Amino acid sequence: MSDKTTSYKGYQGSIDVSLEDDCLHGRLLFINDIITYEGETPSALIRSFRESVDGYLEYCDRTGKPANLQRTQTMGQPDE
């Protein structure tokens, strides 16, 4: 797991670099489901992460599945 993370709506996501694929990628952390995202630039990765969180919450709402959430904040990163 990466030591770099980002947060949005109480969810944290990893930030990793793939030199082989020439992209950035990550995974939502601290939930039981597997949700991944990727981007070619840091801003694209953050946008993809936020879209993944929103999509996950919409899926949970639509299906009635409880959304997993373990609130953890990374110091210095606001929860937007």
Coordinates of N, CA and C in Angstrom, one line a residue:
M1 N 0.8 -1.2 0.0 CA 0.0 0.0 0.0 C 0.9 1.2 0.0
S2 N 0.4 2.3 -0.7 CA 1.1 3.5 -0.7 C 1.1 4.3 0.6
D3 N 2.0 5.1 0.8 CA 2.0 6.0 2.0 C 1.3 7.3 1.6
K4 N 0.9 7.5 0.4 CA 0.2 8.7 -0.1 C -1.2 8.4 -0.2
T5 N -2.1 9.3 0.4 CA -3.5 9.1 0.4 C -4.2 10.4 0.1
T6 N -5.4 10.3 -0.3 CA -6.3 11.4 -0.5 C -7.6 11.1 0.2
S7 N -8.4 12.1 0.5 CA -9.7 11.9 1.1 C -10.8 12.7 0.5
Y8 N -12.1 12.1 0.6 CA -13.3 12.8 0.1 C -14.5 12.2 0.7
K9 N -15.4 13.0 1.2 CA -16.6 12.5 1.9 C -16.3 11.4 2.9
G10 N -15.2 11.5 3.7 CA -14.9 10.6 4.7 C -14.2 9.4 4.3
Y11 N -14.0 9.2 3.0 CA -13.3 8.0 2.4 C -11.9 8.4 2.1
Q12 N -11.0 7.4 2.3 CA -9.6 7.6 1.9 C -9.3 6.7 0.8
G13 N -8.4 7.1 -0.1 CA -7.9 6.4 -1.2 C -6.4 6.4 -1.3
S14 N -5.8 5.3 -1.8 CA -4.3 5.3 -2.0 C -4.0 6.0 -3.3
I15 N -2.7 6.4 -3.4 CA -2.2 7.0 -4.6 C -0.9 6.3 -4.9
D16 N -0.9 5.5 -6.0 CA 0.2 4.7 -6.4 C 0.6 5.1 -7.8
V17 N 1.9 4.8 -8.2 CA 2.4 5.0 -9.5 C 2.7 3.7 -10.2
S18 N 2.3 3.5 -11.4 CA 2.7 2.3 -12.2 C 3.6 2.8 -13.3
L19 N 4.9 2.5 -13.1 CA 5.9 2.9 -14.2 C 5.7 2.0 -15.4
E20 N 5.2 0.8 -15.3 CA 5.0 -0.1 -16.4 C 3.9 0.4 -17.3
D21 N 2.8 0.9 -16.6 CA 1.6 1.3 -17.4 C 1.6 2.9 -17.6
D22 N 2.6 3.6 -17.0 CA 2.7 5.0 -17.1 C 1.4 5.7 -16.7
C23 N 0.9 5.3 -15.5 CA -0.3 5.9 -15.0 C -0.3 5.9 -13.4
L24 N -1.2 6.7 -12.9 CA -1.4 6.7 -11.5 C -2.6 5.9 -11.2
H25 N -2.7 5.2 -10.0 CA -3.9 4.4 -9.7 C -4.0 4.3 -8.2
G26 N -5.1 3.9 -7.8 CA -5.4 3.7 -6.3 C -6.6 2.9 -6.1
R27 N -6.9 2.8 -4.8 CA -8.0 1.9 -4.3 C -8.6 2.6 -3.1
L28 N -9.9 2.5 -2.9 CA -10.5 3.0 -1.7 C -10.1 2.1 -0.6
L29 N -9.7 2.8 0.5 CA -9.2 2.1 1.7 C -10.2 2.0 2.8
F30 N -10.0 1.0 3.6 CA -10.8 0.8 4.8 C -12.3 0.5 4.6
I31 N -12.6 -0.2 3.4 CA -13.9 -0.7 3.1 C -13.8 -2.1 2.8
N32 N -14.9 -2.9 2.8 CA -14.9 -4.3 2.5 C -15.0 -4.6 1.0
D33 N -15.4 -3.6 0.2 CA -15.5 -3.7 -1.2 C -14.2 -3.3 -1.9
I34 N -14.0 -3.8 -3.1 CA -12.8 -3.4 -3.9 C -13.3 -2.3 -4.9
I35 N -12.8 -1.1 -4.7 CA -13.1 0.0 -5.6 C -11.8 0.6 -6.0
T36 N -11.5 0.6 -7.3 CA -10.2 1.2 -7.8 C -10.4 2.3 -8.8
Y37 N -9.4 3.1 -9.0 CA -9.5 4.2 -9.9 C -8.1 4.5 -10.5
E38 N -8.0 5.3 -11.6 CA -6.7 5.6 -12.2 C -6.8 6.9 -12.9
G39 N -5.7 7.5 -13.2 CA -5.6 8.7 -14.0 C -4.2 8.9 -14.6
E40 N -4.1 9.7 -15.6 CA -2.8 9.9 -16.2 C -2.0 11.1 -15.5
T41 N -2.7 11.9 -14.8 CA -2.1 13.0 -14.1 C -2.6 13.0 -12.6
P42 N -2.0 13.7 -11.7 CA -2.5 13.8 -10.4 C -3.9 14.4 -10.3
S43 N -4.2 15.4 -11.0 CA -5.6 16.0 -11.0 C -6.6 15.0 -11.6
A44 N -6.2 14.2 -12.6 CA -7.1 13.2 -13.2 C -7.3 12.1 -12.2
L45 N -6.3 11.7 -11.4 CA -6.4 10.7 -10.4 C -7.4 11.1 -9.3
I46 N -7.2 12.3 -8.8 CA -8.1 12.8 -7.8 C -9.6 12.9 -8.3
R47 N -9.8 13.4 -9.5 CA -11.1 13.4 -10.1 C -11.7 12.0 -10.2
S48 N -10.9 11.0 -10.6 CA -11.3 9.6 -10.8 C -11.7 9.0 -9.4
F49 N -10.8 9.4 -8.4 CA -11.1 8.9 -7.0 C -12.4 9.5 -6.5
R50 N -12.7 10.7 -6.7 CA -14.0 11.3 -6.3 C -15.1 10.7 -7.0
E51 N -15.0 10.5 -8.3 CA -16.1 9.9 -9.1 C -16.3 8.4 -8.6
S52 N -15.3 7.8 -8.2 CA -15.4 6.4 -7.6 C -16.1 6.4 -6.3
V53 N -15.8 7.4 -5.4 CA -16.6 7.5 -4.2 C -18.0 7.8 -4.4
D54 N -18.3 8.7 -5.3 CA -19.7 9.1 -5.6 C -20.4 7.9 -6.2
G55 N -19.7 7.2 -7.1 CA -20.4 6.0 -7.8 C -20.6 4.9 -6.8
Y56 N -19.7 4.7 -5.8 CA -19.9 3.7 -4.8 C -21.1 4.1 -3.9
L57 N -21.2 5.3 -3.5 CA -22.3 5.8 -2.7 C -23.7 5.7 -3.4
E58 N -23.7 6.0 -4.7 CA -24.9 5.9 -5.5 C -25.3 4.4 -5.7
Y59 N -24.3 3.5 -5.9 CA -24.6 2.1 -6.0 C -25.2 1.6 -4.7
C60 N -24.6 2.0 -3.5 CA -25.1 1.5 -2.2 C -26.5 2.0 -2.0
D61 N -26.8 3.3 -2.4 CA -28.1 3.8 -2.2 C -29.1 3.1 -3.1
R62 N -28.8 2.9 -4.3 CA -29.6 2.2 -5.3 C -30.0 0.8 -4.9
T63 N -29.0 0.1 -4.4 CA -29.2 -1.3 -4.1 C -29.6 -1.6 -2.6
G64 N -29.5 -0.6 -1.8 CA -29.9 -0.7 -0.4 C -28.7 -1.3 0.4
K65 N -27.6 -1.5 -0.2 CA -26.4 -2.1 0.5 C -25.8 -1.0 1.4
P66 N -25.5 -1.3 2.6 CA -24.9 -0.3 3.5 C -23.5 0.1 3.0
A67 N -23.2 1.3 2.9 CA -21.9 1.8 2.5 C -20.9 1.6 3.7
N68 N -19.8 1.0 3.4 CA -18.7 0.9 4.4 C -18.0 2.2 4.6
L69 N -17.8 2.6 5.8 CA -17.0 3.8 6.1 C -16.3 3.7 7.4
Q70 N -15.0 3.9 7.3 CA -14.2 4.0 8.6 C -13.6 5.3 8.5
R71 N -14.1 6.3 9.2 CA -13.6 7.6 9.1 C -12.1 7.7 9.7
T72 N -11.2 8.0 8.8 CA -9.8 8.3 9.2 C -9.4 9.5 8.4
Q73 N -8.8 10.4 9.0 CA -8.3 11.6 8.3 C -6.8 11.6 8.2
T74 N -6.2 11.9 7.1 CA -4.8 12.1 7.0 C -4.5 13.6 7.4
M75 N -3.6 13.7 8.3 CA -3.3 15.1 8.8 C -2.9 16.0 7.6
G76 N -3.5 17.2 7.6 CA -3.2 18.1 6.6 C -4.0 18.0 5.3
Q77 N -4.9 17.0 5.3 CA -5.7 16.8 4.1 C -7.2 17.0 4.5
P78 N -7.8 18.1 4.1 CA -9.2 18.2 4.5 C -10.1 17.2 3.8
D79 N -11.2 16.9 4.5 CA -12.2 16.0 3.9 C -13.2 16.9 3.2
E80 N -13.1 16.9 1.8 CA -13.9 17.8 1.0 C -15.2 17.1 0.6

